Each structure stands twice: as structure tokens, then as C-alpha cells.
CSV table of C-alpha atoms in Angstrom, one decimal:
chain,number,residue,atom,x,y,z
A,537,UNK,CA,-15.8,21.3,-9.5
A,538,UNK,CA,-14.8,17.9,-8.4
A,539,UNK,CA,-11.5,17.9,-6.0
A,540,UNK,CA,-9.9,15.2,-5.5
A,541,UNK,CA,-7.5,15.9,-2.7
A,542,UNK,CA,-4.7,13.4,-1.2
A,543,UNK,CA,-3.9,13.8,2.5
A,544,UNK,CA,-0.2,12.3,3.1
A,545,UNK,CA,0.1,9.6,4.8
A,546,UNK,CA,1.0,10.6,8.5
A,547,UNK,CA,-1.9,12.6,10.3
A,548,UNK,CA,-3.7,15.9,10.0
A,549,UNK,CA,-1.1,17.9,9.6
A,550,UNK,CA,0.3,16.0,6.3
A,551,UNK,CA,-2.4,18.1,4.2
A,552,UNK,CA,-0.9,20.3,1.6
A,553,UNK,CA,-1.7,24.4,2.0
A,554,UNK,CA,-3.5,24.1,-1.2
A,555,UNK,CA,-5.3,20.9,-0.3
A,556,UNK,CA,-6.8,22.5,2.8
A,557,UNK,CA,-7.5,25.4,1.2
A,558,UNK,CA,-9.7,23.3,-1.0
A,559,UNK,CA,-11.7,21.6,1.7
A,560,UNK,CA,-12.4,24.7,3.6
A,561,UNK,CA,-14.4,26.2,0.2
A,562,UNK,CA,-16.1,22.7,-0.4
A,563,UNK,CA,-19.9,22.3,0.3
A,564,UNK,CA,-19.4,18.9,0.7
A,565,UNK,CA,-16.3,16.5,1.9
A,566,UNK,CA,-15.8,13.0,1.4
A,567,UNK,CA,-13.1,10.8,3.2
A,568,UNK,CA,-12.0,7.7,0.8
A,569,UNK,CA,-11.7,4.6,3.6
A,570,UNK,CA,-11.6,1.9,1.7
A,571,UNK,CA,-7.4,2.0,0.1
A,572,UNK,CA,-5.6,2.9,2.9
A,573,UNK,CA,-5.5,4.8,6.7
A,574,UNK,CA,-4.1,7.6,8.5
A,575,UNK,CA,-2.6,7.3,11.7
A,576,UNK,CA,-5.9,9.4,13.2
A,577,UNK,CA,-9.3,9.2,13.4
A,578,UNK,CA,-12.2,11.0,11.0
A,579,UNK,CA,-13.2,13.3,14.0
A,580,UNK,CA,-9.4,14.4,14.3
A,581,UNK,CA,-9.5,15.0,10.5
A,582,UNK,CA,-12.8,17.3,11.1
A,583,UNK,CA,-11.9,19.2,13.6
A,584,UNK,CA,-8.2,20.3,12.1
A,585,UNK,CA,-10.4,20.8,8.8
A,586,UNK,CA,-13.4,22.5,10.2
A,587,UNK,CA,-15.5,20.3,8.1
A,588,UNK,CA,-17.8,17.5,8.6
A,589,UNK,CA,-16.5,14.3,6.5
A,590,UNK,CA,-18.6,12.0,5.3
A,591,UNK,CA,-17.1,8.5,5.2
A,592,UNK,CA,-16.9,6.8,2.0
A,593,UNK,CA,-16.2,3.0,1.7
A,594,UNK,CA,-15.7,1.4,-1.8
A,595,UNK,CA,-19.5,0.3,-2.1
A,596,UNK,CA,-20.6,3.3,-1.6
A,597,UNK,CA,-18.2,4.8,-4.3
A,598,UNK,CA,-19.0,2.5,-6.9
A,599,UNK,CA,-23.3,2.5,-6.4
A,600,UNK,CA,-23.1,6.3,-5.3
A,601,UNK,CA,-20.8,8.1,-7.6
A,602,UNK,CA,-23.7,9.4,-9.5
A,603,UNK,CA,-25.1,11.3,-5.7
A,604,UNK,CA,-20.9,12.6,-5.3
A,605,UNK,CA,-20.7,14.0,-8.9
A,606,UNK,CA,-24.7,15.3,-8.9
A,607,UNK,CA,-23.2,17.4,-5.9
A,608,UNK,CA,-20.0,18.3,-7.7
A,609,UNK,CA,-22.1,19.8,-10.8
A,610,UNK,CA,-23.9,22.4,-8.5
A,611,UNK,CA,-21.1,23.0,-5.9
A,612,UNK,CA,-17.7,22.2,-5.0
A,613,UNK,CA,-16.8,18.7,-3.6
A,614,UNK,CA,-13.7,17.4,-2.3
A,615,UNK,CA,-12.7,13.7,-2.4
A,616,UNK,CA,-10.1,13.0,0.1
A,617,UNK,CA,-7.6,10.0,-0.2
A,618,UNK,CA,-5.1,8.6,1.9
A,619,UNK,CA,-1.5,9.0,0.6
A,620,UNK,CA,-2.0,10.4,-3.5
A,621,UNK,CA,-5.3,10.1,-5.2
A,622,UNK,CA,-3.6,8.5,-8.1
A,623,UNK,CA,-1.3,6.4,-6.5
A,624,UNK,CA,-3.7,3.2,-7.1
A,625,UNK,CA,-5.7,3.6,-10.4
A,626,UNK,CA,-8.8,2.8,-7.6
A,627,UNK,CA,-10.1,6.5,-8.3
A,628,UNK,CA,-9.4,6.8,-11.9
A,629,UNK,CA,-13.3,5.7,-12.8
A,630,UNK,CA,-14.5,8.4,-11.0
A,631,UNK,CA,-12.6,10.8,-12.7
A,632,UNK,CA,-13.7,9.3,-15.9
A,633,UNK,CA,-17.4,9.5,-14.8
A,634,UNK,CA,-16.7,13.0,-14.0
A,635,UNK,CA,-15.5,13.5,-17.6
A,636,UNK,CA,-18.2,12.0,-19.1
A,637,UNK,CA,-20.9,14.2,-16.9
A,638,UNK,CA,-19.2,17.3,-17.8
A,639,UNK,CA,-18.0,17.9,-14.8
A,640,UNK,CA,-14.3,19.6,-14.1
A,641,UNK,CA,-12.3,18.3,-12.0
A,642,UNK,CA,-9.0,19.0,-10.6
A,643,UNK,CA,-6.1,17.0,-8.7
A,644,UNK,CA,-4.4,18.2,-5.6
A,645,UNK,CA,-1.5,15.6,-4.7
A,646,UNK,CA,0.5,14.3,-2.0
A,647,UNK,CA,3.2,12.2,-0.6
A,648,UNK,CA,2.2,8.2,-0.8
A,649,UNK,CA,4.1,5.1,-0.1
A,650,UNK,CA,5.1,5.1,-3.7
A,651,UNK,CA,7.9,7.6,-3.2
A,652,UNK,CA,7.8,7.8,0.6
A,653,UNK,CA,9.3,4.1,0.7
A,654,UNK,CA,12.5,6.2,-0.2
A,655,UNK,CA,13.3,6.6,3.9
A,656,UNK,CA,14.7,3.1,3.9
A,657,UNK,CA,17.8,4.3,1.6
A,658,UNK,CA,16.8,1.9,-1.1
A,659,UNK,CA,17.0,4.4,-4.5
A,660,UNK,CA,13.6,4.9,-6.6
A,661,UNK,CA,14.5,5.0,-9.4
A,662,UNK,CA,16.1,0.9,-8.6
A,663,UNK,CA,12.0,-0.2,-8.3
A,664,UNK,CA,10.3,-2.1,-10.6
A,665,UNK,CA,6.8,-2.8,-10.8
A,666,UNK,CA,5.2,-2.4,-7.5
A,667,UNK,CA,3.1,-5.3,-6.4
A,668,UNK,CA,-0.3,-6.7,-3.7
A,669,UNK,CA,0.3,-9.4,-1.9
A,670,UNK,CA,-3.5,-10.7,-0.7
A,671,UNK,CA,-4.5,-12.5,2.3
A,672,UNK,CA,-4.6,-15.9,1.4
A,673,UNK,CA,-7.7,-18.2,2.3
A,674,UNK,CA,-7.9,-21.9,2.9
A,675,UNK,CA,-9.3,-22.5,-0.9
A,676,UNK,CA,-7.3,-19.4,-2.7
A,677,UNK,CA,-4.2,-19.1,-2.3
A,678,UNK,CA,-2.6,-17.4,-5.7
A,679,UNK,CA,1.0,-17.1,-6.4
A,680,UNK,CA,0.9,-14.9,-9.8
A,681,UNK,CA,2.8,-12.2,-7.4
A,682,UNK,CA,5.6,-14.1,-7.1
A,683,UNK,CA,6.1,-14.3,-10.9
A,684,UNK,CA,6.4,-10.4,-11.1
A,685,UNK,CA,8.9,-10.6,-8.3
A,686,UNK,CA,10.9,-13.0,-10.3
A,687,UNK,CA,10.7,-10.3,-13.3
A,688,UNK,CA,11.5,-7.9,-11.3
A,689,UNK,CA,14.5,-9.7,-9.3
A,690,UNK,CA,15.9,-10.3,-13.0
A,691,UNK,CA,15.9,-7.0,-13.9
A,692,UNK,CA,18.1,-6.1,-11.0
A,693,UNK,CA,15.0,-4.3,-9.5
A,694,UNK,CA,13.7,-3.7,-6.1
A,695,UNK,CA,10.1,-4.6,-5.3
A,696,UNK,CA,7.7,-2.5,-3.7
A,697,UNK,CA,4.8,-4.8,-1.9
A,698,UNK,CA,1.6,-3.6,-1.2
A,699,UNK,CA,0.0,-5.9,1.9
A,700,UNK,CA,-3.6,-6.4,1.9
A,701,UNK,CA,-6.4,-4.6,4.0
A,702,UNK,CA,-9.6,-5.9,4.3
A,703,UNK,CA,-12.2,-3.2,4.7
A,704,UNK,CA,-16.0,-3.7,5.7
A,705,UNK,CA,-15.6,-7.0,3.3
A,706,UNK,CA,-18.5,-9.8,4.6
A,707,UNK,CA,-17.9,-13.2,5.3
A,708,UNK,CA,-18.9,-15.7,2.6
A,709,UNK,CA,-22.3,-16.9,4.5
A,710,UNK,CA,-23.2,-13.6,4.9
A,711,UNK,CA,-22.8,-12.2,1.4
A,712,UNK,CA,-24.8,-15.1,0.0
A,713,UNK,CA,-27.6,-14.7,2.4
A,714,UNK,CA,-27.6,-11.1,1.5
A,715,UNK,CA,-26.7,-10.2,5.2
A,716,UNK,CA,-25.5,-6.4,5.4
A,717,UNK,CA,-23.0,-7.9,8.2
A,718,UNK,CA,-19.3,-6.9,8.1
A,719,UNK,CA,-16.7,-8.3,9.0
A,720,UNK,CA,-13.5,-6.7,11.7
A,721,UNK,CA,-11.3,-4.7,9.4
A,722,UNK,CA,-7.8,-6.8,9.1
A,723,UNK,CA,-4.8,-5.2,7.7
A,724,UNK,CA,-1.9,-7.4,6.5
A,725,UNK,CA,1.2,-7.5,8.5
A,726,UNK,CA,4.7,-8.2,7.3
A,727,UNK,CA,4.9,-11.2,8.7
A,728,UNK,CA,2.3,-12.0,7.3
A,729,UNK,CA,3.6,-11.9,4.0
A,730,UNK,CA,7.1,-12.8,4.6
A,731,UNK,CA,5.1,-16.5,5.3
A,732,UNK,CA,3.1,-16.6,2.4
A,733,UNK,CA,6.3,-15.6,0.4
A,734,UNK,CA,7.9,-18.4,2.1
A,735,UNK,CA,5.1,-20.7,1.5
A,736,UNK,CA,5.4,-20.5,-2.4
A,737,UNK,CA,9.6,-20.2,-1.9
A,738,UNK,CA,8.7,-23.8,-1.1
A,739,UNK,CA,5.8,-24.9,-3.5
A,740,UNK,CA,8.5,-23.8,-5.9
A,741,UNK,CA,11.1,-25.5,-4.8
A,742,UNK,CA,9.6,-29.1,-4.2
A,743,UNK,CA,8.5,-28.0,-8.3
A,744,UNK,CA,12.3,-28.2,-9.1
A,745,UNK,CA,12.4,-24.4,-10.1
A,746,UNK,CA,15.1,-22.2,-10.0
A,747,UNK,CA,14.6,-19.8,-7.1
A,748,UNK,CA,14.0,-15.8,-7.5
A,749,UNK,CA,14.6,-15.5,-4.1
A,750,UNK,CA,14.9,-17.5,-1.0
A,751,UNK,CA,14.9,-17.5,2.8
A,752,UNK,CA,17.8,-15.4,2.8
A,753,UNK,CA,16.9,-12.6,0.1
A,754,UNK,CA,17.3,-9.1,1.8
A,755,UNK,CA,14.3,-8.0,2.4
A,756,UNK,CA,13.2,-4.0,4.3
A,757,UNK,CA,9.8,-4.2,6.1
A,758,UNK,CA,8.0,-1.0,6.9
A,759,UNK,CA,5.4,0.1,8.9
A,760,UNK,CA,3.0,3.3,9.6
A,761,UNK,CA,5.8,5.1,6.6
A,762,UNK,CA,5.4,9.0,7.1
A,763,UNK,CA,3.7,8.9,10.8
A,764,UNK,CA,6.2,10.0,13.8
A,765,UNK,CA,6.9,6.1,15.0
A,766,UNK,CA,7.2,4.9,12.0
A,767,UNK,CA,9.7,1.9,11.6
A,768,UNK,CA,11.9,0.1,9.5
A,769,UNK,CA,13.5,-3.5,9.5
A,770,UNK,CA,15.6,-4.7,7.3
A,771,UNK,CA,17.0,-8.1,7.4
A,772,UNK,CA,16.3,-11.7,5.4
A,773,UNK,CA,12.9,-13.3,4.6
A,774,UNK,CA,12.8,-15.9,6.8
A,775,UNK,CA,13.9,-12.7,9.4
A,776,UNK,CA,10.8,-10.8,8.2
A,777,UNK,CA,8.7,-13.7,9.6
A,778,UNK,CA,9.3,-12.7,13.3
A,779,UNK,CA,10.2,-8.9,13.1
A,780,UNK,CA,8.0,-7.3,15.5
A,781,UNK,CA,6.7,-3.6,13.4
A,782,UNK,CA,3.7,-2.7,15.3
A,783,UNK,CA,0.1,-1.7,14.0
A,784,UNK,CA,-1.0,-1.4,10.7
A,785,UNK,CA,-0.2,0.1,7.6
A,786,UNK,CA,2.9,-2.0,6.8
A,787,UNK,CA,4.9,-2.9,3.5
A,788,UNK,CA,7.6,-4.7,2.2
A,789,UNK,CA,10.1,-4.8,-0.1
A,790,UNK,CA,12.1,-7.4,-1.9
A,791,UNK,CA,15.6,-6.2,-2.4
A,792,UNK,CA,17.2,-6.9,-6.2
A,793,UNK,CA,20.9,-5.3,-7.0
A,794,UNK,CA,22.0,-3.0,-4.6
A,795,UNK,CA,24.7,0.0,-4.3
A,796,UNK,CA,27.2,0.4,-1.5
A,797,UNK,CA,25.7,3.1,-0.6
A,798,UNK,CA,22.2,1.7,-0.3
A,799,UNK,CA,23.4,-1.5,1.4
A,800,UNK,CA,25.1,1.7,4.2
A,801,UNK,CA,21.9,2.8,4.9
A,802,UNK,CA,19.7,-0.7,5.2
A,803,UNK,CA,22.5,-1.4,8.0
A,804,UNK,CA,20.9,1.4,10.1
A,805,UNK,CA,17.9,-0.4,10.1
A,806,UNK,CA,19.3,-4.4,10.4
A,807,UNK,CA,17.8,-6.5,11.9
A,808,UNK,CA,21.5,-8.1,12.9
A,809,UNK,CA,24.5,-6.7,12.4
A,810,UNK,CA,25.7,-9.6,10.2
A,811,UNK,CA,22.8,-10.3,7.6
A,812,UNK,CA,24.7,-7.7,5.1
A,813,UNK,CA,27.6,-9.0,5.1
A,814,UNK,CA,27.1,-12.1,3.3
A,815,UNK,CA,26.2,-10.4,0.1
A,816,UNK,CA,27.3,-11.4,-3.7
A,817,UNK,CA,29.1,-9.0,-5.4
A,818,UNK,CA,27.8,-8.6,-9.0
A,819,UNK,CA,30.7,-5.8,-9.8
A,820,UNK,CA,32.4,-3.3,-8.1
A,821,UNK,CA,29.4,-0.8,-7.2
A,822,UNK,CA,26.9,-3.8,-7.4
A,823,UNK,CA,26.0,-6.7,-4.7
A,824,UNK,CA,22.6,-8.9,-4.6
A,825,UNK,CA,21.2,-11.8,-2.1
């Protein structure tokens, strides 16, 4: 049997009952590190477990599936992600290979940021579709994330952004002179991409186009969601530039209509006192920035 097992997204303890249960009967473990992070180590993992994790990064998922799912037809083997195993579609093809091979598996979820981003008083079911926002380069710098905000703003929707991490990824000299050389992992902060956000506010307004959002949209920042000092900021864009969050993982999210009630609870976490207050009223029960 193939388990694939999520962990939460705080620390060791975030493990389901079931989900440890799981590990302790596997012959083999691996630890997904390649879509997200917990707030500990692998060795702190292990020794709550009382197994021995072997680290898996995205190359070695997609050239070494075959080795995971040979183990996973003879014994059981867990496949532990960050957060819930299916909340990216990053693990579906191994589940599909699985298929293929004959091999049953089964799914042991978790919390993930998906329905976690909840703490910041912002209502679920008010998101649209959830979003990445990459690190930019000095040659690429796309903006086809900003059209989905748009959609998503028109809709009356919140949006949920996903910020980049950049994972055992080589630099460009290296990968083309087929240099096994890695670079420093990098994890996108919310300032990060409040600028980038920023950036293309501008591109599009020098463009002439009407604006889905500006420097003053309401925006909630988040960081290390689910962990003990986790933190929240909410405030406007341009406010989202200098918030100070701490380490990695962070998110964002793009406010779109809002209730009273959610607009009570995003003034426990403001930024200043006054950056709700200058809301538009849609109706009675709705406002928007």
C-alpha cells in the first residue's frame, strides 16, 4: 500500500492519530520537501515518529517514483507532505502511477493553508480561485496572475496567494553546464509580493487600464499559519510592502467584498487603526476597497 500522509502545517505534533499510526507500520518513509515546510527540522520529525525519513525533493520524485512505488508493491510506504497531500495537484501523478502499477493506495489528510487561511476572519466560502505569485527575474517577469485577481475581484471574491519557494533549484550557468550545484533555498516574503503586485498596478496603469486593485486595496498578509507565532497583518498594498512578518512560509490575500463582520475581525489584526475605515459600501452588509 501506498500512504500518502499530510502532516499539518505547524510542527510534529500537527500529525493526525491515524496518520501516525500509518508511519509507525511503514517499512519505508518519505518526507515531500520540495512544496512547502514545517516549522521543525527532519530529525525533529524522526524522533517524534520513531522513523527514519528519507528526504524527497521534486527531482527525485519525478526520476525515482518507479524505486518509491517498487517499495510500495512489496511493503507499506508512507509519503509525507506538508499541509494536505492534495492541496496542490503536485502529487496527483504519483497517485496516477500508483494506479497504473496496481498498486493501492490510500489518503490520510490534513489541515493546509487552503482552509487554515480561515484564522484571519476572512469567510471561505468568499475565495475564489487561489493563486502563485513567482519570483520574478530580470528577463521574466509574468503578470498572467494578476488577470485572475481581476476575475476574482469581479466576482466579489477574496484571493488566496500562494508566494513562491525556491527549493534546491540551480542557477542558470550551472544547469547548462550540467553542474549538480544548488542554489540557497529562498522563500518568497510578502513584501515581496506586495512589490511585484505594485509593479504591474503600475505597468497597468501607464497602459490606461481600469484598475482591479490599487495601492490601497485591503489586503491580509500571513505568515508561518498553523505554527505557535504565527502572524497576521492586515492593512493596504502599498502597507504590505513594509510589514515586518518574520521567516518563511508566508501568504497573502487580496481582499474582494467583505461583511461587517469580516471587516470586525481584519481590525484585530490592522495594521493602523484607520485603514478600515475608508471602505465603500456596496449595500448594507457589503463594503469593498
Amino acid at each position: 500500500m501506498l500512504y500518502l500522509v499530510g502532516l499539518g502545517l505547524g510542527d510534529a505534533t500537527d500529525i493526525t492519530v491515524k496518520g501516525l499510526e500509518v508511519i509507525k507500520r511503514c517499512s519505508r518513509v518519505y518526507l515531500e520537501s520540495y512544496t512547502s515546510i514545517l516549522t521543525v527540522g527532519k530529525e525533529t520529525l524522526e524522533e517524534f515518529y520513531g522513523k527514519e525519513l528519507l528526504l524527497t525533493d521534486r527531482e527525485t520524485v519525478e526520476q525515482e517514483a518507479g524505486d518509491i512505488l517498487k517499495a510500495a508493491a512489496d511493503s507499506d510506504v508512507a509519503f509525507l507532505v506538508v499541509g494536505d497531500p492534495f492541496g496542490a495537484t503536485t502529487h496527483s501523478d504519483l497517485v496516477l502511477r500508483a494506479v497504473k502499477a496496481g498498486i493501492p493506495y490510500r489518503v490520510i489528510h490534513n489541515a493546509s493553508i487552503l482552509n487554515a487561511v480561515g484564522c484571519c476572519g476572512l469567510q471561505l466560502y468568499s475565495f475564489g480561485e487561489t493563486i502563485s505569485i513567482v519570483f520574478w527575474t530580470d528577463t521574466w517577469k509574468p503578470e498572467s496572475f494578476y488577470d485572475k485577481i481581476k476575475k476574482n475581484r469581479q466576482n466579489g471574491m477574496h484571493t488566496l496567494c500562494l508566494l513562491d519557494i525556491k527549493v534546491k533549484e540551480q542557477s542558470y550557468e550551472n544547469l547548462m553546464r550540467g553542474k549538480k550545484i544548488y542554489e540557497p533555498p529562498r522563500y518568497m516574503s510578502v513584501n515581496q509580493a506586495a512589490e511585484q503586485l505594485l509593479d504591474i498596478v503600475n505597468n497597468r496603469r501607464d497602459r490606461g487600464e481600469e484598475l482591479a486593485i490599487t495601492e490601497k486595496t485591503i489586503c491580509v498578509g500571513l505568515a508561518r499559519v498553523g505554527a505557535t507565532d504565527q502572524k497576521i497583518a492586515a492593512g493596504t498594498l502599498q502597507q504590505m510592502g513594509t510589514v515586518e512578518l518574520g521567516g518563511p512560509l508566508h501568504s497573502l490575500i487580496i481582499t474582494g467584498y467583505m461583511h461587517p463582520l469580516e471587516i470586525e475581525m481584519l481590525k484585530l489584526f490592522a495594521v493602523e487603526e484607520s485603514c478600515l475605515d475608508n471602505l465603500t459600501m456596496s449595500d448594507s452588509s457589503t463594503y469593498y476597497s
